[in-house]
mmCIF file of C-alpha atoms in Angstrom:
data_model
loop_
_atom_site.group_PDB
_atom_site.id
_atom_site.type_symbol
_atom_site.label_atom_id
_atom_site.label_comp_id
_atom_site.label_asym_id
_atom_site.label_seq_id
_atom_site.Cartn_x
_atom_site.Cartn_y
_atom_site.Cartn_z
ATOM 1 C CA MET A 1 -21.226 16.021 -47.936
ATOM 2 C CA LYS A 2 -20.336 19.523 -46.119
ATOM 3 C CA THR A 3 -23.073 18.897 -43.542
ATOM 4 C CA ILE A 4 -22.138 15.357 -42.830
ATOM 5 C CA ALA A 5 -18.347 16.759 -42.538
ATOM 6 C CA LYS A 6 -19.500 19.420 -40.250
ATOM 7 C CA TYR A 7 -21.567 16.833 -38.132
ATOM 8 C CA LEU A 8 -18.613 14.503 -37.628
ATOM 9 C CA MET A 9 -16.392 17.445 -36.552
ATOM 10 C CA ILE A 10 -18.718 18.285 -34.093
ATOM 11 C CA LEU A 11 -18.776 14.957 -32.652
ATOM 12 C CA ILE A 12 -14.933 14.529 -32.759
ATOM 13 C CA MET A 13 -14.903 17.693 -30.614
ATOM 14 C CA LEU A 14 -17.689 16.766 -28.084
ATOM 15 C CA SER A 15 -15.796 13.289 -27.619
ATOM 16 C CA ALA A 16 -12.427 15.079 -27.327
ATOM 17 C CA SER A 17 -14.211 17.382 -24.905
ATOM 18 C CA ASN A 18 -15.545 14.642 -22.936
ATOM 19 C CA SER A 19 -12.251 12.901 -22.758
ATOM 20 C CA PHE A 20 -10.491 15.772 -21.619
ATOM 21 C CA GLY A 21 -13.196 16.202 -19.171
ATOM 22 C CA GLN A 22 -12.629 12.551 -17.593
ATOM 23 C CA LYS A 23 -11.736 12.678 -13.816
ATOM 24 C CA ILE A 24 -9.741 9.734 -12.343
ATOM 25 C CA GLU A 25 -11.494 8.448 -9.279
ATOM 26 C CA ILE A 26 -9.341 7.315 -6.797
ATOM 27 C CA LEU A 27 -10.263 5.512 -3.606
ATOM 28 C CA ILE A 28 -7.596 5.631 -0.940
ATOM 29 C CA VAL A 29 -8.438 2.711 1.526
ATOM 30 C CA GLY A 30 -6.625 3.171 4.767
ATOM 31 C CA SER A 31 -5.572 -0.364 5.774
ATOM 32 C CA SER A 32 -4.509 -2.218 8.734
ATOM 33 C CA HIS A 33 -0.963 -3.759 8.612
ATOM 34 C CA GLU A 34 -2.320 -6.437 10.725
ATOM 35 C CA ASN A 35 -5.283 -8.395 9.792
ATOM 36 C CA LYS A 36 -6.268 -11.072 12.044
ATOM 37 C CA PRO A 37 -9.187 -13.810 11.510
ATOM 38 C CA GLY A 38 -12.305 -12.168 12.891
ATOM 39 C CA ASP A 39 -11.203 -8.729 13.071
ATOM 40 C CA GLU A 40 -12.995 -7.615 10.080
ATOM 41 C CA ASN A 41 -15.602 -9.285 7.456
ATOM 42 C CA TYR A 42 -12.908 -9.402 4.956
ATOM 43 C CA SER A 43 -15.318 -10.873 2.311
ATOM 44 C CA GLU A 44 -17.623 -7.786 2.621
ATOM 45 C CA VAL A 45 -14.910 -5.313 1.974
ATOM 46 C CA ILE A 46 -13.483 -7.302 -1.246
ATOM 47 C CA ASN A 47 -17.135 -7.152 -2.550
ATOM 48 C CA LYS A 48 -17.386 -3.422 -1.995
ATOM 49 C CA LEU A 49 -14.240 -2.638 -3.416
ATOM 50 C CA LYS A 50 -14.815 -5.256 -6.187
ATOM 51 C CA ALA A 51 -18.257 -3.516 -7.071
ATOM 52 C CA PHE A 52 -16.132 -0.128 -7.518
ATOM 53 C CA LYS A 53 -14.818 -1.753 -10.533
ATOM 54 C CA PRO A 54 -11.206 -0.153 -10.510
ATOM 55 C CA ASP A 55 -8.945 -0.326 -13.515
ATOM 56 C CA MET A 56 -5.841 -0.326 -11.389
ATOM 57 C CA VAL A 57 -5.136 -1.530 -7.634
ATOM 58 C CA PHE A 58 -2.096 -0.130 -5.846
ATOM 59 C CA GLY A 59 -0.288 -1.235 -3.030
ATOM 60 C CA GLU A 60 2.452 0.361 -0.455
ATOM 61 C CA TYR A 61 5.123 -1.133 -2.215
ATOM 62 C CA LEU A 62 8.363 -0.089 -3.992
ATOM 63 C CA SER A 63 8.849 -0.463 -7.677
ATOM 64 C CA PRO A 64 11.804 -2.386 -8.963
ATOM 65 C CA LYS A 65 13.284 0.830 -10.076
ATOM 66 C CA ASP A 66 12.916 2.579 -6.482
ATOM 67 C CA TYR A 67 14.146 -0.474 -4.937
ATOM 68 C CA LEU A 68 17.350 -0.386 -6.848
ATOM 69 C CA ALA A 69 17.636 3.305 -5.750
ATOM 70 C CA LEU A 70 17.826 2.351 -2.100
ATOM 71 C CA GLU A 71 21.056 2.604 0.042
ATOM 72 C CA SER A 72 22.038 -0.953 0.906
ATOM 73 C CA GLY A 73 21.632 -0.314 4.596
ATOM 74 C CA THR A 74 17.865 0.613 4.712
ATOM 75 C CA TRP A 75 15.170 -1.796 5.969
ATOM 76 C CA GLY A 76 13.499 -1.955 2.651
ATOM 77 C CA TYR A 77 16.507 -3.040 0.920
ATOM 78 C CA LEU A 78 17.577 -5.557 3.607
ATOM 79 C CA ALA A 79 14.180 -6.943 3.957
ATOM 80 C CA LEU A 80 13.517 -7.982 0.010
ATOM 81 C CA ASN A 81 17.382 -8.942 -0.040
ATOM 82 C CA LYS A 82 16.876 -11.759 2.531
ATOM 83 C CA ALA A 83 13.912 -12.907 0.635
ATOM 84 C CA LYS A 84 16.046 -13.055 -2.769
ATOM 85 C CA GLU A 85 18.879 -14.563 -1.074
ATOM 86 C CA ARG A 86 16.528 -17.584 0.333
ATOM 87 C CA LEU A 87 14.636 -18.047 -2.848
ATOM 88 C CA VAL A 88 16.727 -17.210 -6.135
ATOM 89 C CA LYS A 89 19.263 -19.877 -6.389
ATOM 90 C CA SER A 90 20.193 -19.714 -9.955
ATOM 91 C CA THR A 91 22.328 -16.736 -11.602
ATOM 92 C CA PRO A 92 19.965 -14.034 -12.221
ATOM 93 C CA ALA A 93 19.427 -13.386 -16.058
ATOM 94 C CA ASN A 94 19.707 -10.108 -17.567
ATOM 95 C CA GLU A 95 16.615 -7.457 -17.166
ATOM 96 C CA LYS A 96 15.392 -7.984 -20.902
ATOM 97 C CA GLN A 97 15.253 -12.068 -20.258
ATOM 98 C CA ILE A 98 13.269 -11.552 -17.006
ATOM 99 C CA ASN A 99 11.073 -9.278 -18.511
ATOM 100 C CA GLN A 100 10.477 -11.872 -21.197
ATOM 101 C CA ARG A 101 9.938 -14.658 -19.146
ATOM 102 C CA ILE A 102 7.313 -12.615 -16.867
ATOM 103 C CA GLU A 103 5.521 -11.746 -20.073
ATOM 104 C CA LYS A 104 5.442 -15.178 -21.637
ATOM 105 C CA ALA A 105 4.197 -16.799 -18.123
ATOM 106 C CA THR A 106 1.750 -14.152 -17.563
ATOM 107 C CA LYS A 107 0.203 -14.718 -21.007
ATOM 108 C CA ALA A 108 0.230 -18.412 -20.477
ATOM 109 C CA LEU A 109 -1.332 -18.179 -16.726
ATOM 110 C CA ASN A 110 -4.220 -15.693 -18.085
ATOM 111 C CA LYS A 111 -5.307 -18.774 -20.552
ATOM 112 C CA PHE A 112 -4.944 -21.491 -18.209
ATOM 113 C CA PRO A 113 -4.263 -20.557 -14.432
ATOM 114 C CA TYR A 114 -3.178 -24.038 -13.275
ATOM 115 C CA TYR A 115 0.362 -24.202 -14.607
ATOM 116 C CA HIS A 116 1.492 -24.452 -11.210
ATOM 117 C CA LYS A 117 5.337 -24.896 -11.805
ATOM 118 C CA LEU A 118 5.144 -21.900 -14.264
ATOM 119 C CA ARG A 119 3.499 -19.736 -11.662
ATOM 120 C CA MET A 120 6.326 -20.660 -9.171
ATOM 121 C CA ASP A 121 9.075 -19.687 -11.800
ATOM 122 C CA LEU A 122 6.861 -16.564 -12.217
ATOM 123 C CA ALA A 123 7.108 -15.571 -8.431
ATOM 124 C CA ILE A 124 10.945 -16.102 -8.411
ATOM 125 C CA ASN A 125 11.245 -14.017 -11.616
ATOM 126 C CA TYR A 126 9.437 -11.145 -9.878
ATOM 127 C CA LEU A 127 11.821 -11.561 -7.065
ATOM 128 C CA SER A 128 14.716 -11.530 -9.530
ATOM 129 C CA GLN A 129 13.312 -8.314 -10.798
ATOM 130 C CA ASN A 130 12.954 -6.782 -7.367
ATOM 131 C CA ASP A 131 9.106 -6.638 -7.528
ATOM 132 C CA ARG A 132 8.418 -7.547 -4.271
ATOM 133 C CA ALA A 133 4.567 -6.919 -4.830
ATOM 134 C CA ASN A 134 3.852 -9.228 -7.439
ATOM 135 C CA ALA A 135 6.156 -11.871 -6.248
ATOM 136 C CA GLU A 136 3.854 -11.733 -3.139
ATOM 137 C CA TYR A 137 0.825 -11.955 -5.196
ATOM 138 C CA GLN A 138 1.812 -14.950 -7.191
ATOM 139 C CA ILE A 139 3.094 -16.788 -3.701
ATOM 140 C CA TYR A 140 -0.298 -15.843 -2.230
ATOM 141 C CA LEU A 141 -2.118 -17.473 -5.408
ATOM 142 C CA ILE A 142 0.088 -20.548 -4.790
ATOM 143 C CA GLU A 143 -0.488 -20.878 -1.139
ATOM 144 C CA ASN A 144 -4.334 -19.950 -0.941
ATOM 145 C CA GLU A 145 -5.600 -20.813 -4.613
ATOM 146 C CA MET A 146 -3.520 -23.286 -6.366
ATOM 147 C CA LYS A 147 -1.523 -25.657 -3.708
ATOM 148 C CA LYS A 148 -4.644 -27.599 -2.757
ATOM 149 C CA SER A 149 -4.749 -29.065 -6.465
ATOM 150 C CA PHE A 150 -1.089 -29.815 -6.722
ATOM 151 C CA GLY A 151 0.077 -33.276 -8.118
ATOM 152 C CA ALA A 152 3.272 -35.286 -6.722
ATOM 153 C CA GLU A 153 5.566 -33.785 -9.272
ATOM 154 C CA GLU A 154 4.271 -30.198 -8.320
ATOM 155 C CA LYS A 155 4.686 -30.838 -4.619
ATOM 156 C CA GLU A 156 8.224 -31.836 -5.141
ATOM 157 C CA TYR A 157 8.869 -28.729 -7.286
ATOM 158 C CA TYR A 158 7.195 -26.497 -4.478
ATOM 159 C CA ALA A 159 9.322 -28.188 -1.771
ATOM 160 C CA ARG A 160 12.656 -27.879 -3.830
ATOM 161 C CA HIS A 161 12.139 -23.807 -4.429
ATOM 162 C CA PHE A 162 10.027 -22.835 -1.433
ATOM 163 C CA VAL A 163 10.361 -25.730 0.976
ATOM 164 C CA ASN A 164 7.160 -24.749 2.833
ATOM 165 C CA ALA A 165 4.889 -22.050 3.924
ATOM 166 C CA ASP A 166 6.786 -21.213 7.249
ATOM 167 C CA SER A 167 9.821 -20.840 5.073
ATOM 168 C CA LEU A 168 8.214 -18.328 3.000
ATOM 169 C CA LYS A 169 6.695 -16.558 6.175
ATOM 170 C CA LYS A 170 10.356 -16.435 7.651
ATOM 171 C CA VAL A 171 11.399 -14.151 4.649
ATOM 172 C CA ARG A 172 8.311 -12.320 4.847
ATOM 173 C CA ILE A 173 7.319 -13.069 1.301
ATOM 174 C CA TYR A 174 4.050 -14.603 2.281
ATOM 175 C CA ARG A 175 2.500 -12.822 5.271
ATOM 176 C CA PRO A 176 -1.054 -14.300 6.060
ATOM 177 C CA LEU A 177 -1.798 -11.077 8.092
ATOM 178 C CA SER A 178 -1.248 -8.692 6.043
ATOM 179 C CA GLU A 179 -3.778 -6.480 4.314
ATOM 180 C CA TYR A 180 -2.601 -7.939 0.933
ATOM 181 C CA THR A 181 -3.177 -11.447 1.743
ATOM 182 C CA ASN A 182 -6.707 -10.502 3.170
ATOM 183 C CA ILE A 183 -8.242 -7.982 0.907
ATOM 184 C CA TYR A 184 -6.091 -7.060 -2.091
ATOM 185 C CA PHE A 185 -4.798 -10.093 -3.370
ATOM 186 C CA PRO A 186 -8.059 -11.665 -3.273
ATOM 187 C CA LEU A 187 -9.675 -8.550 -4.763
ATOM 188 C CA LEU A 188 -6.955 -8.994 -7.875
ATOM 189 C CA TYR A 189 -7.935 -12.539 -7.945
ATOM 190 C CA ALA A 190 -11.632 -11.755 -8.221
ATOM 191 C CA LEU A 191 -11.313 -9.023 -10.668
ATOM 192 C CA LYS A 192 -9.159 -11.420 -12.768
ATOM 193 C CA GLN A 193 -6.205 -8.698 -12.729
ATOM 194 C CA ASP A 194 -2.868 -10.139 -12.820
ATOM 195 C CA LYS A 195 -0.614 -7.466 -11.506
ATOM 196 C CA LEU A 196 -0.473 -5.132 -8.284
ATOM 197 C CA TYR A 197 0.811 -1.516 -9.096
ATOM 198 C CA THR A 198 3.488 -0.181 -6.734
ATOM 199 C CA MET A 199 3.516 3.437 -5.471
ATOM 200 C CA ASP A 200 5.647 3.596 -2.304
ATOM 201 C CA CYS A 201 8.322 6.421 -2.033
ATOM 202 C CA GLN A 202 11.057 5.747 0.460
ATOM 203 C CA ARG A 203 13.367 8.359 -0.656
ATOM 204 C CA TYR A 204 13.108 10.450 2.300
ATOM 205 C CA ASP A 205 13.366 7.457 4.864
ATOM 206 C CA LYS A 206 16.778 8.606 6.318
ATOM 207 C CA PRO A 207 15.847 12.286 7.312
ATOM 208 C CA TRP A 208 12.470 10.823 8.455
ATOM 209 C CA SER A 209 14.264 8.579 10.732
ATOM 210 C CA LEU A 210 16.616 11.114 12.034
ATOM 211 C CA ALA A 211 13.369 13.724 12.407
ATOM 212 C CA TRP A 212 11.588 11.232 14.440
ATOM 213 C CA SER A 213 14.557 10.428 16.651
ATOM 214 C CA LYS A 214 15.235 13.824 17.697
ATOM 215 C CA ALA A 215 11.468 14.102 18.350
ATOM 216 C CA ASP A 216 11.605 10.986 20.343
ATOM 217 C CA SER A 217 14.275 12.061 22.484
ATOM 218 C CA ALA A 218 12.472 15.117 23.425
ATOM 219 C CA ILE A 219 9.338 13.511 24.205
ATOM 220 C CA LYS A 220 11.240 11.282 26.543
ATOM 221 C CA LEU A 221 13.225 14.420 28.022
ATOM 222 C CA MET A 222 9.516 16.054 28.877
ATOM 223 C CA GLU A 223 8.207 12.710 30.214
ATOM 224 C CA LYS A 224 11.107 12.566 32.599
ATOM 225 C CA ILE A 225 10.416 16.038 33.821
ATOM 226 C CA ALA A 226 6.900 15.247 34.400
ATOM 227 C CA LYS A 227 7.712 12.284 36.315
ATOM 228 C CA ALA A 228 9.931 14.125 38.438
ATOM 229 C CA ASP A 229 7.307 16.703 38.822
ATOM 230 C CA SER A 230 3.795 15.800 38.397
ATOM 231 C CA LEU A 231 2.689 19.633 39.007
ATOM 232 C CA SER A 232 5.006 21.004 36.405
ATOM 233 C CA ALA A 233 4.097 22.494 33.000
ATOM 234 C CA GLU A 234 5.509 19.506 31.122
ATOM 235 C CA ALA A 235 3.365 17.118 32.897
ATOM 236 C CA LYS A 236 0.182 19.320 32.079
ATOM 237 C CA THR A 237 1.301 19.140 28.397
ATOM 238 C CA LEU A 238 1.673 15.342 28.704
ATOM 239 C CA SER A 239 -1.773 15.131 30.121
ATOM 240 C CA ALA A 240 -3.528 17.235 27.557
ATOM 241 C CA ILE A 241 -1.383 14.852 24.938
ATOM 242 C CA GLU A 242 -2.993 11.867 26.408
ATOM 243 C CA LYS A 243 -6.516 13.302 26.704
ATOM 244 C CA TYR A 244 -6.357 14.713 23.139
ATOM 245 C CA SER A 245 -5.093 11.478 21.704
ATOM 246 C CA SER A 246 -7.466 9.032 23.432
ATOM 247 C CA LEU A 247 -11.095 7.837 22.057
ATOM 248 C CA SER A 248 -13.637 9.886 23.743
ATOM 249 C CA LYS A 249 -17.069 8.401 24.564
ATOM 250 C CA GLU A 250 -18.695 9.860 21.382
ATOM 251 C CA ASP A 251 -15.784 8.246 19.369
ATOM 252 C CA LYS A 252 -16.653 5.125 20.780
ATOM 253 C CA LYS A 253 -20.212 5.571 20.375
ATOM 254 C CA ASN A 254 -19.736 6.372 16.514
ATOM 255 C CA MET A 255 -17.372 3.682 15.913
ATOM 256 C CA THR A 256 -18.808 0.434 14.059
ATOM 257 C CA SER A 257 -17.858 -3.146 14.160
ATOM 258 C CA SER A 258 -15.908 -2.488 10.776
ATOM 259 C CA PRO A 259 -12.394 -1.481 11.517
ATOM 260 C CA TYR A 260 -12.010 -0.479 7.819
ATOM 261 C CA TYR A 261 -15.093 1.716 8.074
ATOM 262 C CA ASN A 262 -13.538 3.428 10.891
ATOM 263 C CA MET A 263 -10.239 4.088 9.323
ATOM 264 C CA ALA A 264 -12.233 5.862 6.536
ATOM 265 C CA THR A 265 -13.763 8.447 8.862
ATOM 266 C CA GLN A 266 -12.492 11.797 9.459
ATOM 267 C CA ARG A 267 -12.325 11.450 12.993
ATOM 268 C CA TYR A 268 -9.691 8.535 12.633
ATOM 269 C CA GLY A 269 -7.688 10.762 10.512
ATOM 270 C CA GLU A 270 -7.337 13.144 13.102
ATOM 271 C CA LEU A 271 -6.597 10.532 15.793
ATOM 272 C CA ASN A 272 -4.093 8.862 13.697
ATOM 273 C CA ASP A 273 -2.268 12.044 13.324
ATOM 274 C CA ALA A 274 -2.006 12.628 16.864
ATOM 275 C CA TRP A 275 -0.906 8.988 17.535
ATOM 276 C CA ASN A 276 1.778 9.306 14.947
ATOM 277 C CA PHE A 277 3.340 12.840 15.824
ATOM 278 C CA TYR A 278 3.249 12.599 19.744
ATOM 279 C CA GLY A 279 -0.161 14.506 19.678
ATOM 280 C CA GLY A 280 0.677 16.729 16.309
ATOM 281 C CA SER A 281 0.602 20.318 15.465
ATOM 282 C CA HIS A 282 -2.229 20.981 17.848
ATOM 283 C CA PHE A 283 0.352 21.192 20.569
ATOM 284 C CA TYR A 284 2.764 23.816 19.049
ATOM 285 C CA GLY A 285 3.879 26.163 21.867
ATOM 286 C CA TYR A 286 2.976 24.076 24.748
ATOM 287 C CA THR A 287 5.860 23.636 27.485
ATOM 288 C CA GLY A 288 8.125 20.839 26.556
ATOM 289 C CA PHE A 289 6.831 20.090 23.312
ATOM 290 C CA PRO A 290 9.315 19.792 20.558
ATOM 291 C CA ASP A 291 7.662 21.888 17.970
ATOM 292 C CA GLN A 292 10.613 21.999 15.549
ATOM 293 C CA PHE A 293 11.472 18.523 15.633
ATOM 294 C CA ILE A 294 7.687 17.717 15.013
ATOM 295 C CA LYS A 295 7.669 19.792 12.180
ATOM 296 C CA ASP A 296 10.678 18.407 10.974
ATOM 297 C CA MET A 297 8.864 14.999 10.820
ATOM 298 C CA TYR A 298 5.854 16.454 9.232
ATOM 299 C CA ALA A 299 7.867 17.687 6.734
ATOM 300 C CA GLN A 300 9.804 14.327 5.556
ATOM 301 C CA TRP A 301 6.096 12.661 6.075
ATOM 302 C CA THR A 302 4.628 15.148 3.552
ATOM 303 C CA LEU A 303 7.543 14.613 0.997
ATOM 304 C CA ARG A 304 6.915 10.809 1.276
ATOM 305 C CA ASN A 305 3.412 11.120 0.658
ATOM 306 C CA GLU A 306 3.501 13.662 -2.146
ATOM 307 C CA GLY A 307 5.795 10.999 -3.831
ATOM 308 C CA MET A 308 3.352 8.377 -3.606
ATOM 309 C CA CYS A 309 0.553 10.405 -5.070
ATOM 310 C CA THR A 310 2.913 11.420 -7.936
ATOM 311 C CA ASN A 311 3.602 7.522 -8.401
ATOM 312 C CA VAL A 312 -0.364 6.889 -8.323
ATOM 313 C CA ILE A 313 -1.256 9.798 -10.957
ATOM 314 C CA THR A 314 1.592 8.938 -13.110
ATOM 315 C CA GLN A 315 0.841 5.272 -13.658
ATOM 316 C CA ALA A 316 -2.871 6.028 -13.642
ATOM 317 C CA ARG A 317 -2.633 8.517 -16.552
ATOM 318 C CA GLU A 318 -0.211 6.299 -18.552
ATOM 319 C CA MET A 319 -2.744 3.351 -18.320
ATOM 320 C CA LYS A 320 -5.736 5.909 -19.083
ATOM 321 C CA ALA A 321 -7.430 4.501 -16.163
ATOM 322 C CA LYS A 322 -10.720 5.743 -14.922
ATOM 323 C CA ARG A 323 -11.109 4.364 -11.366
ATOM 324 C CA VAL A 324 -8.121 3.220 -8.990
ATOM 325 C CA ILE A 325 -7.768 1.800 -5.818
ATOM 326 C CA VAL A 326 -4.840 2.520 -3.450
ATOM 327 C CA GLY A 327 -4.377 0.363 -0.457
ATOM 328 C CA VAL A 328 -2.024 1.929 1.903
ATOM 329 C CA GLY A 329 -1.406 2.144 5.710
ATOM 330 C CA ALA A 330 -4.223 4.144 7.430
ATOM 331 C CA ALA A 331 -2.101 7.089 8.486
ATOM 332 C CA HIS A 332 -1.506 7.967 4.820
ATOM 333 C CA ARG A 333 -5.130 8.076 3.955
ATOM 334 C CA LYS A 334 -5.731 11.567 5.215
ATOM 335 C CA ILE A 335 -3.002 13.098 3.791
ATOM 336 C CA MET A 336 -2.981 11.460 0.338
ATOM 337 C CA GLU A 337 -6.655 12.607 0.086
ATOM 338 C CA GLU A 338 -5.796 16.149 0.632
ATOM 339 C CA ILE A 339 -2.708 16.111 -1.652
ATOM 340 C CA LEU A 340 -4.640 14.259 -4.429
ATOM 341 C CA ALA A 341 -7.690 16.538 -4.101
ATOM 342 C CA LYS A 342 -5.781 19.521 -5.184
ATOM 343 C CA ASN A 343 -5.349 18.001 -8.529
ATOM 344 C CA SER A 344 -8.497 19.115 -10.996
ATOM 345 C CA ASP A 345 -8.283 15.651 -12.797
ATOM 346 C CA VAL A 346 -8.921 13.770 -9.712
ATOM 347 C CA LYS A 347 -12.185 12.945 -7.875
ATOM 348 C CA ILE A 348 -11.538 11.439 -4.469
ATOM 349 C CA VAL A 349 -14.113 8.453 -3.324
ATOM 350 C CA SER A 350 -14.373 7.515 0.096
ATOM 351 C CA TYR A 351 -14.554 4.046 1.175
ATOM 352 C CA ASN A 352 -17.505 4.835 3.279
ATOM 353 C CA GLN A 353 -19.387 6.018 0.138
ATOM 354 C CA LEU A 354 -19.286 2.758 -1.495
#
């Protein structure tokens, strides 16, 4: 008996050791916010991501809690409020009731996905809960997977609540060119997962906007000086920024026909940094370059991305996820990978390794 007990104890210790040593594999997919038909082989992208077998898929959306923390004048607040005013017509229920409705509808739809009126109600309940991500996911399913099988009664119900697809597009709750419509929602549907997890952080939107405004004004002043005197030091700085921020012959040679492959390369990350920060840190000390304002932009940008990474890690640990996909604007990929790579519990996986 002592030998068996000792053997069992060793197995338990080994199991615990393996559990603690398990890293979360995180795939940050740099994504375009505009995905026109023919720009990419979206089916190929979806299949590659599906083969990764993620336990969770995250999108660049605010959680309901973070949405409520926004100031009423911010763009994120106004954008969702417009959709709510259009689609949430009845008096909102309390949070507990909405959660119960969502849970009940999700269970029913997982068993039988063709309760179309229930799915329409679910989309509206997600909006009532300030969950834009999952309201959009349900509307994507309605428009792309379910609408074709509507009966007369369901068509009338759809018209009464949503009017038509153009009405949904107008309030931007259905966005045909978004990365979600073209990649992440189809991926969730293929994986038979009923939820998109949220990870955006907009707590620093106002100081970021202020820093950007000051930097932009300073760059415009430099451009004015350069225009007045093409031989000035400011003109040389602008010329150097333009050259540094442009695709070289070598860059074009190394690019493939897949934008999503290109957005996952180290070189694209460097160029994207230059495009978003007027040339970036490379030009500190150049005549006319607004070093401090650009540094202020970087500071707020870093805070936002740190917040996004924290949101991913916190939820992944709560769900005990082993593999996670984060769909995010391409400008975020490089810095998020750098932040997350500092965490000993994380293994970064590149899209181009799939």
